[in-house]
XYZ file of C-alpha atoms in Angstrom:
661
model
C 35.259 -21.261 -17.154
C 36.432 -24.911 -17.359
C 34.686 -27.825 -15.683
C 37.739 -28.367 -13.483
C 37.544 -24.800 -12.207
C 33.836 -25.163 -11.550
C 34.361 -28.339 -9.499
C 37.206 -26.712 -7.575
C 35.044 -23.693 -6.751
C 32.167 -25.908 -5.665
C 34.505 -27.775 -3.302
C 35.749 -24.389 -2.077
C 32.204 -23.329 -1.268
C 31.547 -26.602 0.540
C 34.446 -25.719 2.817
C 33.090 -22.234 3.603
C 29.429 -23.161 3.750
C 29.761 -23.365 7.506
C 30.361 -19.601 7.668
C 27.749 -17.932 9.817
C 25.909 -21.186 10.550
C 25.261 -22.453 14.044
C 23.675 -25.623 15.238
C 20.514 -23.853 16.418
C 20.231 -25.999 19.537
C 20.556 -24.900 23.145
C 21.981 -28.276 24.083
C 25.202 -27.557 22.184
C 26.148 -24.350 23.940
C 29.483 -25.692 25.006
C 30.373 -26.916 21.544
C 31.956 -24.771 18.859
C 31.498 -27.398 16.165
C 31.900 -25.840 12.728
C 30.893 -28.872 10.677
C 28.746 -27.886 7.681
C 25.047 -28.377 8.502
C 23.959 -29.879 5.196
C 22.301 -33.091 6.271
C 19.020 -31.563 7.471
C 18.758 -29.331 4.480
C 19.325 -32.141 2.004
C 16.862 -34.437 3.752
C 14.085 -31.841 3.897
C 11.099 -31.562 1.596
C 12.937 -29.021 -0.549
C 16.018 -31.052 -1.390
C 18.731 -28.636 -2.463
C 21.605 -29.929 -4.597
C 25.150 -28.725 -4.195
C 25.468 -25.173 -5.422
C 26.419 -24.993 -9.098
C 27.926 -21.934 -10.751
C 26.966 -23.023 -14.247
C 23.513 -21.476 -14.020
C 21.484 -19.065 -11.931
C 18.671 -20.991 -10.228
C 17.791 -19.982 -6.636
C 14.628 -22.096 -6.750
C 16.592 -25.285 -7.406
C 19.767 -24.537 -5.449
C 18.582 -22.155 -2.748
C 19.386 -18.477 -2.287
C 22.822 -17.311 -1.169
C 22.621 -13.600 -0.349
C 25.872 -11.674 0.098
C 26.676 -7.999 0.453
C 30.006 -6.189 0.658
C 30.989 -2.673 1.740
C 27.331 -1.678 1.827
C 26.514 1.929 2.708
C 22.953 3.235 2.816
C 22.050 6.920 2.978
C 18.592 8.362 3.586
C 17.258 11.873 3.166
C 16.605 13.404 6.577
C 14.525 16.227 5.059
C 14.334 19.955 5.778
C 17.316 20.563 3.521
C 19.726 18.833 5.923
C 21.049 16.486 3.254
C 21.708 12.756 3.530
C 22.398 10.684 6.634
C 24.388 7.462 6.576
C 22.420 4.654 8.215
C 24.486 1.608 7.173
C 28.278 1.945 7.311
C 30.403 -0.488 5.255
C 28.389 -3.571 6.153
C 29.472 -6.963 4.816
C 27.624 -10.223 5.310
C 26.296 -13.450 3.869
C 23.246 -15.648 4.372
C 23.052 -19.147 2.894
C 20.199 -21.565 2.157
C 18.816 -23.163 5.266
C 19.989 -20.310 7.492
C 17.760 -18.535 10.001
C 19.603 -15.283 10.668
C 18.569 -12.664 13.219
C 19.515 -9.021 12.714
C 19.880 -7.568 16.184
C 20.965 -4.306 17.684
C 19.770 -1.386 19.736
C 17.087 0.959 18.428
C 18.465 3.087 15.605
C 21.262 0.668 14.755
C 19.994 0.232 11.183
C 18.379 -3.219 11.318
C 15.259 -2.412 9.307
C 17.154 -0.220 6.854
C 19.670 -2.975 6.146
C 17.018 -5.628 5.669
C 14.802 -3.503 3.426
C 17.842 -2.675 1.290
C 18.846 -6.325 0.994
C 15.288 -7.181 -0.032
C 15.228 -4.367 -2.620
C 12.431 -2.649 -0.768
C 14.178 0.503 0.374
C 12.117 3.736 0.285
C 12.379 6.064 -2.677
C 15.246 8.521 -2.386
C 17.505 6.055 -0.559
C 21.084 6.030 -1.854
C 22.734 2.592 -1.834
C 26.468 2.052 -2.353
C 28.181 -1.320 -2.421
C 27.450 -4.799 -3.735
C 24.344 -6.891 -2.988
C 24.116 -10.205 -4.830
C 21.861 -13.220 -4.685
C 23.525 -16.293 -6.193
C 25.952 -13.990 -7.972
C 23.348 -11.666 -9.461
C 22.797 -8.099 -8.327
C 19.455 -7.636 -6.635
C 16.765 -5.853 -8.610
C 12.996 -5.742 -9.127
C 12.949 -9.521 -9.548
C 13.387 -9.755 -5.758
C 9.683 -9.020 -5.361
C 8.909 -12.321 -7.087
C 11.477 -14.699 -5.636
C 11.433 -13.316 -2.083
C 8.870 -12.633 0.606
C 8.846 -9.657 2.955
C 6.817 -9.654 6.167
C 6.499 -6.121 7.499
C 6.363 -5.216 11.156
C 2.974 -3.519 10.837
C 0.278 -5.726 9.358
C -1.897 -3.931 6.807
C -5.142 -5.604 5.774
C -8.623 -4.693 4.637
C -10.609 -5.448 7.752
C -13.887 -6.252 6.006
C -12.403 -9.264 4.197
C -12.182 -12.768 5.619
C -8.936 -14.702 5.858
C -9.918 -16.930 2.935
C -10.966 -13.988 0.770
C -7.719 -12.136 1.443
C -5.599 -15.153 0.544
C -7.693 -15.769 -2.552
C -7.220 -12.187 -3.762
C -3.482 -12.353 -3.094
C -3.196 -15.711 -4.851
C -4.807 -14.267 -7.986
C -2.289 -11.408 -7.979
C 0.873 -13.319 -7.036
C 0.694 -16.763 -8.612
C 1.540 -17.736 -12.161
C -1.324 -17.266 -14.585
C -1.084 -20.947 -15.561
C -2.027 -22.094 -12.049
C -5.512 -23.561 -12.258
C -8.349 -22.743 -9.903
C -8.088 -26.155 -8.268
C -4.345 -25.804 -7.747
C -4.877 -22.342 -6.296
C -7.472 -23.698 -3.896
C -5.141 -26.480 -2.734
C -2.264 -24.030 -2.222
C -4.450 -21.795 -0.059
C -5.742 -24.756 1.932
C -2.224 -26.013 2.569
C -1.102 -22.565 3.745
C -4.080 -22.291 6.071
C -3.150 -25.639 7.600
C 0.551 -24.795 7.891
C -0.129 -21.466 9.589
C -2.908 -22.748 11.826
C -5.574 -20.503 10.283
C -7.865 -23.172 8.862
C -10.410 -22.768 11.662
C -10.392 -18.974 11.176
C -10.622 -19.049 7.379
C -14.106 -17.501 7.358
C -13.405 -14.965 10.102
C -13.166 -11.354 9.074
C -9.752 -9.844 9.607
C -11.280 -6.821 11.322
C -9.867 -3.450 12.247
C -10.048 -3.715 16.016
C -13.567 -2.343 16.468
C -15.414 -5.456 15.324
C -16.722 -8.055 17.723
C -14.995 -11.031 16.084
C -11.621 -10.339 14.564
C -8.271 -12.038 14.234
C -5.887 -11.850 17.156
C -2.456 -10.297 16.818
C -0.834 -13.685 16.379
C -3.362 -14.739 13.756
C -2.831 -11.515 11.811
C 0.919 -12.106 11.846
C 0.440 -15.686 10.634
C -1.831 -14.414 7.874
C 0.917 -12.026 6.776
C 3.290 -14.998 6.621
C 0.790 -17.056 4.651
C 0.523 -14.304 2.024
C 4.292 -14.124 1.583
C 4.540 -17.908 1.291
C 2.039 -18.075 -1.563
C 4.698 -17.998 -4.270
C 7.098 -20.266 -2.326
C 9.893 -17.695 -1.889
C 13.510 -18.824 -1.814
C 14.391 -16.088 0.661
C 12.165 -14.570 3.330
C 12.652 -11.238 5.093
C 10.796 -10.617 8.357
C 10.759 -7.255 10.104
C 10.151 -7.648 13.852
C 7.909 -10.723 13.410
C 7.420 -11.274 17.154
C 6.609 -7.682 18.113
C 3.237 -7.417 19.833
C 2.868 -11.173 20.318
C 2.674 -13.094 23.560
C 5.451 -15.538 24.381
C 3.551 -18.589 23.135
C 2.558 -16.992 19.816
C 6.093 -15.729 19.318
C 7.508 -19.195 19.983
C 5.089 -20.789 17.518
C 5.953 -18.231 14.866
C 9.712 -18.672 15.230
C 9.219 -22.452 15.175
C 7.493 -22.019 11.814
C 10.451 -19.987 10.576
C 12.838 -22.681 11.794
C 10.844 -25.312 9.928
C 10.993 -23.260 6.728
C 14.740 -22.838 7.122
C 15.192 -26.593 7.497
C 13.459 -27.006 4.152
C 16.070 -24.801 2.458
C 14.537 -21.335 2.655
C 16.946 -18.525 3.423
C 15.438 -16.435 6.235
C 16.614 -13.078 7.498
C 14.672 -11.270 10.188
C 15.101 -8.369 12.541
C 14.158 -9.125 16.107
C 13.964 -6.990 19.213
C 14.475 -8.393 22.714
C 13.829 -12.087 22.013
C 13.553 -14.479 24.904
C 16.428 -16.900 25.492
C 14.288 -19.722 24.123
C 13.591 -17.786 20.918
C 17.220 -16.770 20.636
C 18.332 -20.412 20.626
C 16.236 -21.095 17.507
C 18.464 -18.872 15.355
C 21.540 -20.519 13.891
C 22.934 -17.167 12.766
C 22.981 -13.720 14.301
C 24.258 -10.392 13.007
C 24.762 -7.653 15.574
C 24.711 -4.030 14.448
C 25.931 -0.890 16.163
C 25.409 2.500 14.512
C 25.160 0.856 11.107
C 28.355 -1.215 11.504
C 28.652 -4.975 11.937
C 29.722 -5.885 15.471
C 29.486 -9.645 14.970
C 28.285 -12.301 12.546
C 28.030 -15.967 13.436
C 26.229 -18.380 15.707
C 24.753 -17.158 19.008
C 27.262 -19.295 20.934
C 30.169 -17.769 19.032
C 28.761 -14.306 19.721
C 28.923 -14.881 23.476
C 32.462 -16.259 23.127
C 33.546 -13.270 21.031
C 32.158 -10.781 23.548
C 33.739 -12.732 26.415
C 37.132 -12.632 24.689
C 36.899 -8.833 24.760
C 35.889 -8.504 28.377
C 32.077 -8.701 28.189
C 30.835 -11.772 30.077
C 27.180 -12.758 30.054
C 25.998 -13.508 33.609
C 24.466 -16.889 34.297
C 20.671 -17.124 34.070
C 20.670 -13.932 32.023
C 19.023 -13.573 28.624
C 21.942 -13.657 26.149
C 20.040 -11.577 23.593
C 19.423 -8.800 26.104
C 23.069 -8.960 27.127
C 24.402 -8.638 23.565
C 22.068 -5.769 22.704
C 22.797 -4.045 25.998
C 26.551 -4.066 25.368
C 26.044 -2.336 22.002
C 23.352 0.080 23.184
C 23.992 3.718 24.023
C 23.546 4.457 27.719
C 21.891 7.813 28.497
C 24.448 10.139 30.026
C 27.349 8.048 28.762
C 26.759 8.376 25.035
C 30.342 8.907 23.924
C 31.759 6.130 26.088
C 29.064 3.702 24.922
C 29.660 4.545 21.294
C 33.422 4.141 21.672
C 33.057 0.689 23.232
C 30.606 -0.404 20.524
C 32.882 0.875 17.765
C 35.819 -0.920 19.400
C 33.926 -4.225 19.157
C 33.141 -3.501 15.503
C 36.834 -2.856 14.847
C 37.848 -6.047 16.635
C 35.374 -8.153 14.686
C 36.539 -6.681 11.374
C 39.985 -8.245 11.919
C 38.753 -11.493 13.503
C 38.955 -14.963 11.973
C 35.148 -15.108 11.772
C 35.142 -11.994 9.598
C 37.818 -13.490 7.370
C 35.765 -16.671 6.882
C 32.746 -14.567 6.031
C 34.778 -12.562 3.545
C 35.882 -15.786 1.796
C 32.297 -16.619 0.867
C 31.440 -13.036 -0.014
C 34.478 -12.628 -2.244
C 33.804 -15.962 -3.911
C 30.268 -14.952 -4.800
C 31.355 -11.570 -6.119
C 34.218 -13.144 -8.087
C 31.826 -15.586 -9.719
C 29.470 -12.741 -10.565
C 32.283 -10.872 -12.284
C 33.826 -13.810 -14.129
C 30.877 -16.088 -14.736
C 28.443 -16.030 -17.639
C 25.104 -17.268 -16.327
C 21.814 -17.434 -18.234
C 20.254 -15.257 -15.546
C 16.798 -14.760 -16.952
C 15.959 -18.370 -17.781
C 14.296 -18.971 -14.433
C 12.661 -15.538 -14.235
C 11.299 -15.690 -17.780
C 9.517 -18.953 -17.026
C 7.148 -17.068 -14.725
C 4.065 -15.669 -16.424
C 2.353 -12.950 -14.453
C -1.359 -12.336 -14.327
C -2.800 -10.397 -17.265
C -3.456 -6.713 -16.632
C -7.224 -7.019 -16.958
C -7.327 -9.839 -14.403
C -5.294 -7.750 -11.968
C -7.710 -4.897 -12.512
C -10.682 -7.208 -11.949
C -9.248 -8.482 -8.651
C -8.547 -4.967 -7.350
C -12.012 -3.786 -8.432
C -13.716 -6.800 -6.846
C -11.895 -6.258 -3.566
C -12.781 -2.553 -3.505
C -16.432 -3.316 -4.306
C -16.630 -5.923 -1.554
C -15.172 -3.441 0.916
C -17.782 -0.833 0.024
C -20.643 -3.291 0.341
C -19.534 -4.490 3.769
C -18.732 -1.131 5.309
C -22.018 0.509 6.346
C -20.368 3.841 7.055
C -19.235 4.118 3.451
C -22.363 3.260 1.472
C -25.516 2.149 3.291
C -25.586 4.982 5.812
C -25.138 7.447 2.969
C -28.193 5.998 1.227
C -30.300 6.448 4.346
C -28.953 9.930 4.935
C -29.620 10.987 1.350
C -33.199 9.676 1.446
C -33.826 11.495 4.740
C -32.546 14.750 3.259
C -34.766 14.266 0.209
C -37.836 13.958 2.423
C -36.856 17.026 4.447
C -36.250 19.182 1.350
C -39.418 17.905 -0.288
C -41.476 18.699 2.800
C -40.042 22.240 2.988
C -40.800 23.097 -0.655
C -44.022 21.115 -1.065
C -46.775 23.268 -2.603
C -44.558 26.293 -3.246
C -43.350 25.606 -6.791
C -46.338 27.021 -8.647
C -46.308 29.085 -11.857
C -46.344 32.351 -9.945
C -43.784 34.993 -9.099
C -43.171 33.396 -5.713
C -43.092 30.008 -7.412
C -40.182 31.099 -9.585
C -38.129 31.798 -6.485
C -39.183 28.486 -4.931
C -38.226 26.514 -8.062
C -34.817 28.160 -8.261
C -34.300 27.613 -4.541
C -35.187 23.939 -4.917
C -32.742 23.553 -7.799
C -29.923 25.165 -5.819
C -30.585 23.022 -2.734
C -30.620 19.844 -4.844
C -27.290 20.805 -6.416
C -25.582 21.882 -3.190
C -26.785 18.815 -1.274
C -25.108 16.589 -3.871
C -21.958 18.707 -4.020
C -20.573 19.517 -0.586
C -21.224 16.354 1.407
C -19.921 13.944 -1.276
C -16.931 16.182 -1.956
C -15.778 16.326 1.660
C -16.589 12.655 2.239
C -14.235 11.709 -0.606
C -11.266 13.434 1.027
C -10.557 10.354 3.143
C -10.925 7.716 0.418
C -7.326 7.501 -0.756
C -5.446 8.599 2.404
C -7.181 5.802 4.311
C -5.864 3.090 1.997
C -2.614 4.774 0.990
C -0.234 2.680 3.178
C -1.637 -0.604 1.833
C -1.635 0.782 -1.707
C 2.035 1.765 -1.422
C 3.046 -1.626 -0.076
C 1.231 -3.582 -2.761
C 2.263 -1.410 -5.697
C 5.907 -1.525 -4.622
C 5.562 -5.310 -4.582
C 4.377 -5.190 -8.178
C 0.880 -6.537 -7.503
C -0.811 -3.808 -9.572
C -0.191 -0.359 -11.006
C -1.344 3.033 -9.789
C -3.723 3.340 -12.743
C -5.341 -0.026 -11.996
C -5.792 0.895 -8.347
C -7.242 4.351 -9.018
C -9.650 3.321 -11.773
C -10.764 0.201 -9.876
C -11.660 2.237 -6.793
C -13.549 4.828 -8.855
C -15.524 2.141 -10.681
C -16.271 0.415 -7.380
C -17.833 3.642 -6.098
C -19.694 4.338 -9.343
C -22.845 2.228 -8.680
C -23.366 4.004 -5.365
C -22.674 7.361 -7.017
C -25.548 6.628 -9.411
C -28.075 4.951 -7.111
C -27.695 7.480 -4.286
C -28.530 10.645 -6.298
C -31.281 8.821 -8.186
C -32.991 7.910 -4.903
C -32.656 11.522 -3.845
C -34.167 12.885 -7.064
C -37.048 10.396 -7.167
C -38.138 11.412 -3.669
C -37.320 15.115 -3.716
C -38.504 15.949 -7.252
C -42.075 14.803 -6.855
C -42.471 15.988 -3.265
C -41.445 19.521 -4.211
C -43.855 19.533 -7.171
C -41.394 20.470 -9.894
C -42.391 20.347 -13.560
C -44.288 17.113 -14.090
C -42.821 16.034 -17.429
C -40.572 13.070 -18.140
C -38.156 15.339 -20.024
C -37.717 17.764 -17.113
C -37.371 14.906 -14.613
C -34.812 13.119 -16.811
C -32.634 16.218 -17.251
C -32.814 16.906 -13.511
C -31.872 13.323 -12.636
C -28.939 13.353 -15.079
C -27.688 16.653 -13.697
C -27.885 15.549 -10.074
C -26.064 12.289 -10.850
C -23.349 14.191 -12.706
C -23.062 16.749 -9.900
C -22.481 14.082 -7.264
C -19.906 12.305 -9.413
C -17.969 15.455 -10.304
C -18.001 16.567 -6.649
C -16.622 13.164 -5.638
C -13.994 13.463 -8.377
C -13.005 16.851 -6.973
C -12.683 15.330 -3.508
C -10.551 12.491 -4.909
C -8.263 15.019 -6.572
C -7.730 16.951 -3.349
C -7.281 13.742 -1.335
C -4.382 12.655 -3.553
C -2.854 16.121 -3.995
C -2.267 16.775 -0.283
C -0.646 14.697 2.444
C -3.409 15.087 5.025
C -7.162 15.577 5.123
C -7.007 18.859 7.142
C -4.594 20.344 4.603
C -6.819 19.247 1.728
C -9.848 20.833 3.407
C -7.951 24.095 3.912
C -7.359 24.395 0.169
C -10.778 23.077 -0.815
C -12.781 25.747 1.034
C -11.733 28.648 -1.266
C -12.697 26.557 -4.284
C -16.089 25.942 -2.690
C -16.755 29.661 -2.503
C -15.790 30.182 -6.133
C -18.063 27.364 -7.274
C -20.971 28.583 -5.142
C -20.677 32.284 -6.034
C -20.583 31.498 -9.750
C -23.505 29.059 -9.566
C -25.849 31.654 -11.061
C -27.974 32.154 -7.965
C -26.115 34.913 -6.128
C -24.823 36.972 -9.030
C -25.789 37.425 -12.635
C -23.108 35.705 -14.674
C -22.957 38.470 -17.302
C -22.109 40.982 -14.569
C -18.988 39.170 -13.309
C -15.857 41.373 -13.281
C -13.498 40.763 -16.182
C -10.724 39.616 -13.862
C -12.929 36.860 -12.440
C -14.980 36.051 -15.521
C -12.969 32.852 -16.094
C -14.044 31.360 -12.747
C -17.481 30.469 -14.108
C -15.928 27.825 -16.351
C -14.775 25.865 -13.288
C -18.220 25.828 -11.662
C -20.109 22.612 -12.303
C -22.818 24.095 -10.097
C -23.354 26.783 -12.760
C -23.592 24.217 -15.561
C -26.014 22.071 -13.571
C -28.071 25.084 -12.468
C -28.419 26.324 -16.035
C -29.357 22.890 -17.384
C -31.919 22.213 -14.642
C -33.363 25.737 -14.988
C -33.762 25.226 -18.741
C -35.551 21.930 -18.087
C -38.001 23.655 -15.719
C -38.747 26.828 -17.699
C -38.241 25.977 -21.354
C -41.518 26.555 -23.224
C -43.414 27.896 -20.190
C -45.736 30.761 -21.293
C -48.222 31.299 -18.457
C -46.498 32.537 -15.320
C -49.081 34.376 -13.214
C -48.339 37.994 -12.293
C -50.216 40.181 -9.784
C -49.496 43.860 -9.324
C -46.639 44.404 -11.760
C -44.807 47.751 -11.450
C -41.738 49.419 -12.904
C -39.782 48.746 -9.731
C -40.853 45.119 -9.515
C -41.299 43.616 -12.985
C -42.928 40.229 -13.396
C -41.829 37.043 -15.124
C -44.411 36.272 -17.773
C -42.681 33.390 -19.548
C -39.963 30.877 -18.896
C -37.680 32.824 -21.203
C -37.930 35.784 -18.822
C -36.634 33.570 -16.044
C -33.722 32.361 -18.180
C -32.836 35.926 -19.136
C -32.866 36.937 -15.469
C -29.986 34.554 -14.756
C -28.176 35.008 -18.110
C -29.043 31.437 -19.082
C -29.313 30.394 -22.730
C -31.645 27.578 -23.724
C -29.263 26.347 -26.449
C -26.590 25.638 -23.815
C -28.414 22.623 -22.353
C -26.321 19.828 -23.832
C -23.156 21.912 -23.737
C -23.618 22.174 -19.983
C -23.958 18.398 -19.629
C -20.806 17.833 -21.673
C -18.970 20.462 -19.622
C -19.799 18.645 -16.386
C -18.561 15.376 -17.896
C -15.353 17.131 -18.973
C -14.748 18.513 -15.478
C -15.400 15.030 -14.079
C -12.672 13.433 -16.181
C -10.385 16.415 -15.618
C -10.537 16.018 -11.842
C -9.933 12.273 -12.085
C -6.938 12.772 -14.359
C -5.487 15.202 -11.840
C -6.294 12.808 -9.003
C -4.522 9.949 -10.765
C -1.520 12.127 -11.587
C -1.005 13.241 -7.981
C -1.473 9.693 -6.668
C 1.118 8.460 -9.167
C 3.414 11.323 -8.179
C 3.118 10.556 -4.468
C 3.723 6.862 -5.107
C 6.963 7.664 -6.878
C 8.266 9.858 -4.058
C 7.703 7.435 -1.191
């Protein structure tokens, strides 16, 4: 392309830059001035030069987002096929614009915005063109854009400052120093009005001192502004806020737009004062565009077609009400809304919009831009640093949540005292003592199997929504998240069973040798960890905790029956002989039994008879349960193998679920 052509196209864009832009002031309602609003943008802190088509640089020149003939289909499930949500939508948003996507419920606002931001759910089918500065949108949108979701997802045990610090480590360039990172966070806290609440825990709603709804929304904005996005998507940012908080939030958006940021947000029932802050509005009806332009032009367009907004009436409510479907008059309402969409499609405003859209798409097809120059300059955080941040956050959450860790310690110690008191003085080298020892071993194994296993069922479902949002944003991988959470739990999974064994072992009076105690402690620690791994596997394999429990119960019976206590292993039917290899309770029972009876030669026997033979040595006890002394270390390795097997399955199903959603 020649320099002359480039200059001509730049002048052409300057002529159409007014498309879709309003003056954003309620004092100009009577004016239909279409003069390009470039002065404020050029005088702002982010001074944007005139758009150049010689290179692709949204950071320098601002982000121009256009889409043409866009159709979006989603899977409605139950074998009913695909449903079209967005129907041949065309639009454009330019730097410095604050555009509101409006429409009745079900009109496709959120679907359109998530598709434009390249954050549509898995399985969504997108047809049409979506370009930002002439380049088709792709995964790079997660880096150059911000997306504020309607529902705020946070870890309640973290403070505002801690949350921003974790996000800064994951989002910012690796070359940003610690001091620069600290200054960025401080500036964001000041801009969003959260400086005084920087050390306040975010909370989950049950805590005494938590962030308010407005503060949580501002924190979500602060996170998305960390990497200084060129385009910002906001899904229902004022929902759940009082009028003052909503006004402050939209004022912040207006300020960002004046500095050159392209902002697109869905909004539901804004007040007239909020509505005046938007210089662009796009109205949707059943997935079609009913209007694009300034709010004042929208009222004029509707008035030209017989829909007059009454005086002292909220214009936003009026516009949405015209396009909404009235109960009992569905067909008539839909026909009138579709008529407006048809009229706008042939209007002069639509033709002006199409000029900019076609120009951008033409430049994308004919231009030759060094697209990746700007993207390649960004250096993401190294994988091990991402892993460290995710692990540190998970560890901090465990330490601060008493229901997760500290209460379990107290509960486990209480159970150890109860079991020790019940079996104290019964584990002697007598015939009755053999039964008491084996009963103690089984109770120690079962206590560290069932409760940890069922407690783990809620670990991943509880954090799954936040995990999905952050992984789809590219903050970390599924493997980093899974391994970090397992390692965060690992210290507690070691300390908790050790406390239990130290108390219970000596109270019950089991074999007083360091070797027997060490083997018992190792087995109990391994049992708790493999039971937790089993719970993690079931929590990721099923969509709900009740469903996971329904499938886990049959496995519990198999593990318990084949533990070696209720049935002699050598007498298992051939068809079920394989089930013993899945039972970590069997491996632990055999190892702990070997530790207690190996080398014992003096078991007391009174009144032996043919019908009731006595155990004279420890080997007799092992033979009774089909245990082999040489299997000690094989059993320990088998438990370790089952542990890693469950975690591999847990990771696989978490990865599989993440891909589907």
